[in-house]
PDB file of C-alpha atoms in Angstrom:
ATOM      1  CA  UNK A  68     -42.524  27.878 -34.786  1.00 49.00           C
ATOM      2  CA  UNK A  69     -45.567  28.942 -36.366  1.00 54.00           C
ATOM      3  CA  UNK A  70     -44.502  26.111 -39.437  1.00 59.00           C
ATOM      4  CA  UNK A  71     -45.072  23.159 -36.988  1.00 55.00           C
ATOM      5  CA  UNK A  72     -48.415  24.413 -35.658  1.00 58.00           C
ATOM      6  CA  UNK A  73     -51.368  22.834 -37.058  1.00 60.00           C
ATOM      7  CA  UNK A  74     -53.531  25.829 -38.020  1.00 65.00           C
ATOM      8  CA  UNK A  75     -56.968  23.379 -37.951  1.00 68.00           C
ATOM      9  CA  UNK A  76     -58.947  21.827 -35.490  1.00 70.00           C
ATOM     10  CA  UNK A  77     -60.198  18.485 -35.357  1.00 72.00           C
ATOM     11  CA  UNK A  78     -63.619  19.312 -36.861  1.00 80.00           C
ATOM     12  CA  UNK A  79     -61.988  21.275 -39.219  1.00 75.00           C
ATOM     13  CA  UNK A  80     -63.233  24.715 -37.939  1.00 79.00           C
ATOM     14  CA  UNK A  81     -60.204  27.489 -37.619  1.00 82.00           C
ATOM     15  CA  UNK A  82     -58.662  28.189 -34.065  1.00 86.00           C
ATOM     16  CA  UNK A  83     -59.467  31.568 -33.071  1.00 91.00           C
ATOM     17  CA  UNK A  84     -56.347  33.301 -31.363  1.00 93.00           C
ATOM     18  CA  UNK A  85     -55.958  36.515 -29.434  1.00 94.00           C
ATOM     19  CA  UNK A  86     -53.366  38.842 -29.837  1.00 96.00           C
ATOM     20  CA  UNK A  87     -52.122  41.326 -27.034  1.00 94.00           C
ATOM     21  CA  UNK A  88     -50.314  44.170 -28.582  1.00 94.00           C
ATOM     22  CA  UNK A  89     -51.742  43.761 -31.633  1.00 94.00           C
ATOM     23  CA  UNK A  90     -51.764  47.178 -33.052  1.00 94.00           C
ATOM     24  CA  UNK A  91     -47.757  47.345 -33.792  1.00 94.00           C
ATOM     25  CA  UNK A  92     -44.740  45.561 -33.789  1.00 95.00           C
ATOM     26  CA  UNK A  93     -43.907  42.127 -33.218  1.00 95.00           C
ATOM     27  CA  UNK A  94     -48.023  41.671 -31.735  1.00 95.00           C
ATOM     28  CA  UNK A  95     -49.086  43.007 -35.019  1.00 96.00           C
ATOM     29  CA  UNK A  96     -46.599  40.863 -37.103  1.00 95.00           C
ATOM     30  CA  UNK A  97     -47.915  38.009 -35.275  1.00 94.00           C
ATOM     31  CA  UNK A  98     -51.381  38.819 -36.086  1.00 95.00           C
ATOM     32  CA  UNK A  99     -50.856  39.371 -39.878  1.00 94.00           C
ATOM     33  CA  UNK A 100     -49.358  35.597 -40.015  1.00 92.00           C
ATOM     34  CA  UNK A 101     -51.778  33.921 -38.562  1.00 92.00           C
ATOM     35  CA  UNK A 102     -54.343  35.673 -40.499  1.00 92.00           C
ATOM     36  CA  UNK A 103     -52.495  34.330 -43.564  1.00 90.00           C
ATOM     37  CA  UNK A 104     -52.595  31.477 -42.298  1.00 87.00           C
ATOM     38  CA  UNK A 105     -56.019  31.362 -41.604  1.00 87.00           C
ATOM     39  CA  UNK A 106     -56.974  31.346 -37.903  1.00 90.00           C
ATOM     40  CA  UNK A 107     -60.065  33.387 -36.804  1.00 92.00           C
ATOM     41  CA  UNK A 108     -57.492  36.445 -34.824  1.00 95.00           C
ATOM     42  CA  UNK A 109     -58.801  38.717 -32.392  1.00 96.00           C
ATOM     43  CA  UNK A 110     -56.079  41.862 -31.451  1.00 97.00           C
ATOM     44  CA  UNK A 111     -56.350  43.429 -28.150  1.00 96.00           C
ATOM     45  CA  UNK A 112     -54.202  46.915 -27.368  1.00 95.00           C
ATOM     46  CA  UNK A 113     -54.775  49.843 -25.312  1.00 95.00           C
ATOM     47  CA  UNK A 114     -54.563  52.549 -28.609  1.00 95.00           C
ATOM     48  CA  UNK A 115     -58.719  51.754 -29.855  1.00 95.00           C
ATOM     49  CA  UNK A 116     -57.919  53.746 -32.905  1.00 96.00           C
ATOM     50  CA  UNK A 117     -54.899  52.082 -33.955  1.00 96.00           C
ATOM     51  CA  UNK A 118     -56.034  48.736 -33.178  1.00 96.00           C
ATOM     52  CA  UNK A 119     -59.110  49.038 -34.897  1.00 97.00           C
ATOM     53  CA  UNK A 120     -56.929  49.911 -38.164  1.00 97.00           C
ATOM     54  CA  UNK A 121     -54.857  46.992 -37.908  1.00 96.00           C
ATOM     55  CA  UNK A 122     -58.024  44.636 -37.075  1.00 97.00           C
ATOM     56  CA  UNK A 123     -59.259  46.616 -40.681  1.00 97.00           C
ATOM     57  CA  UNK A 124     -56.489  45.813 -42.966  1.00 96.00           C
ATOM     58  CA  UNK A 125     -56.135  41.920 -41.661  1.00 95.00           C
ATOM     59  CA  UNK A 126     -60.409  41.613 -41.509  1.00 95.00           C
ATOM     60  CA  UNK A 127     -59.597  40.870 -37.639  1.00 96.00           C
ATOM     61  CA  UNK A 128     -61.987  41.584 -34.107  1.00 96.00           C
ATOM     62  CA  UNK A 129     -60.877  44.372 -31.907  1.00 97.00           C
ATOM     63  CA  UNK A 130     -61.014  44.902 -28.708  1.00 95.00           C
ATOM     64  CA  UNK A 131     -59.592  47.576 -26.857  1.00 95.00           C
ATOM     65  CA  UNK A 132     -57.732  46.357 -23.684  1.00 94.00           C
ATOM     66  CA  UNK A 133     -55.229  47.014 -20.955  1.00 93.00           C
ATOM     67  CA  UNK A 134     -53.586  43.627 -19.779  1.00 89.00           C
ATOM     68  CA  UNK A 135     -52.684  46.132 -16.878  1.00 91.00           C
ATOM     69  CA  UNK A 136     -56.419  46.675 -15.649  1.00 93.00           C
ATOM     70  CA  UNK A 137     -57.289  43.380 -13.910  1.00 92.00           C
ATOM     71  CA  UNK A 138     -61.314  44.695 -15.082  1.00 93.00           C
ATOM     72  CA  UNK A 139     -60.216  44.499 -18.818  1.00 88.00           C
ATOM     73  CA  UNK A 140     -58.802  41.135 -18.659  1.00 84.00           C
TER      74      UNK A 140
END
């Protein structure tokens, strides 16, 4: 999917995309790619500490969230 997805927009500027569930599996997998691929990515997941050492290793925003907590959202 992520092949036929152009990764720029029009003024050239990178898209910025958020991530739920970006401190593990397929959320941090996600993350990682379009990192490499070179979109601006912000990760959201309730675990602060684990989130904020994926958001390290792919030079990525954090921000602590539960999609569960209408406040958070």
């Amino acid at each position: 999917v992520l092949r036929s997805v152009s990764m720029t927009l029009p003024d050239g500027a990178a898209p910025v995309m958020l991530i739920t569930g970006g401190s593990g599996g397929i959320g941090q997998a996600l993350a990682r790619r379009l990192r490499a691929r070179g979109c601006t990515v912000v990760v959201a997941a309730r675990d602060a500490a684990r989130l904020q050492a994926v958001a390290d290793q792919l030079g990525a925003e954090a921000r602590p969230t539960d999609v569960t907590v209408a406040s958070q959202v």
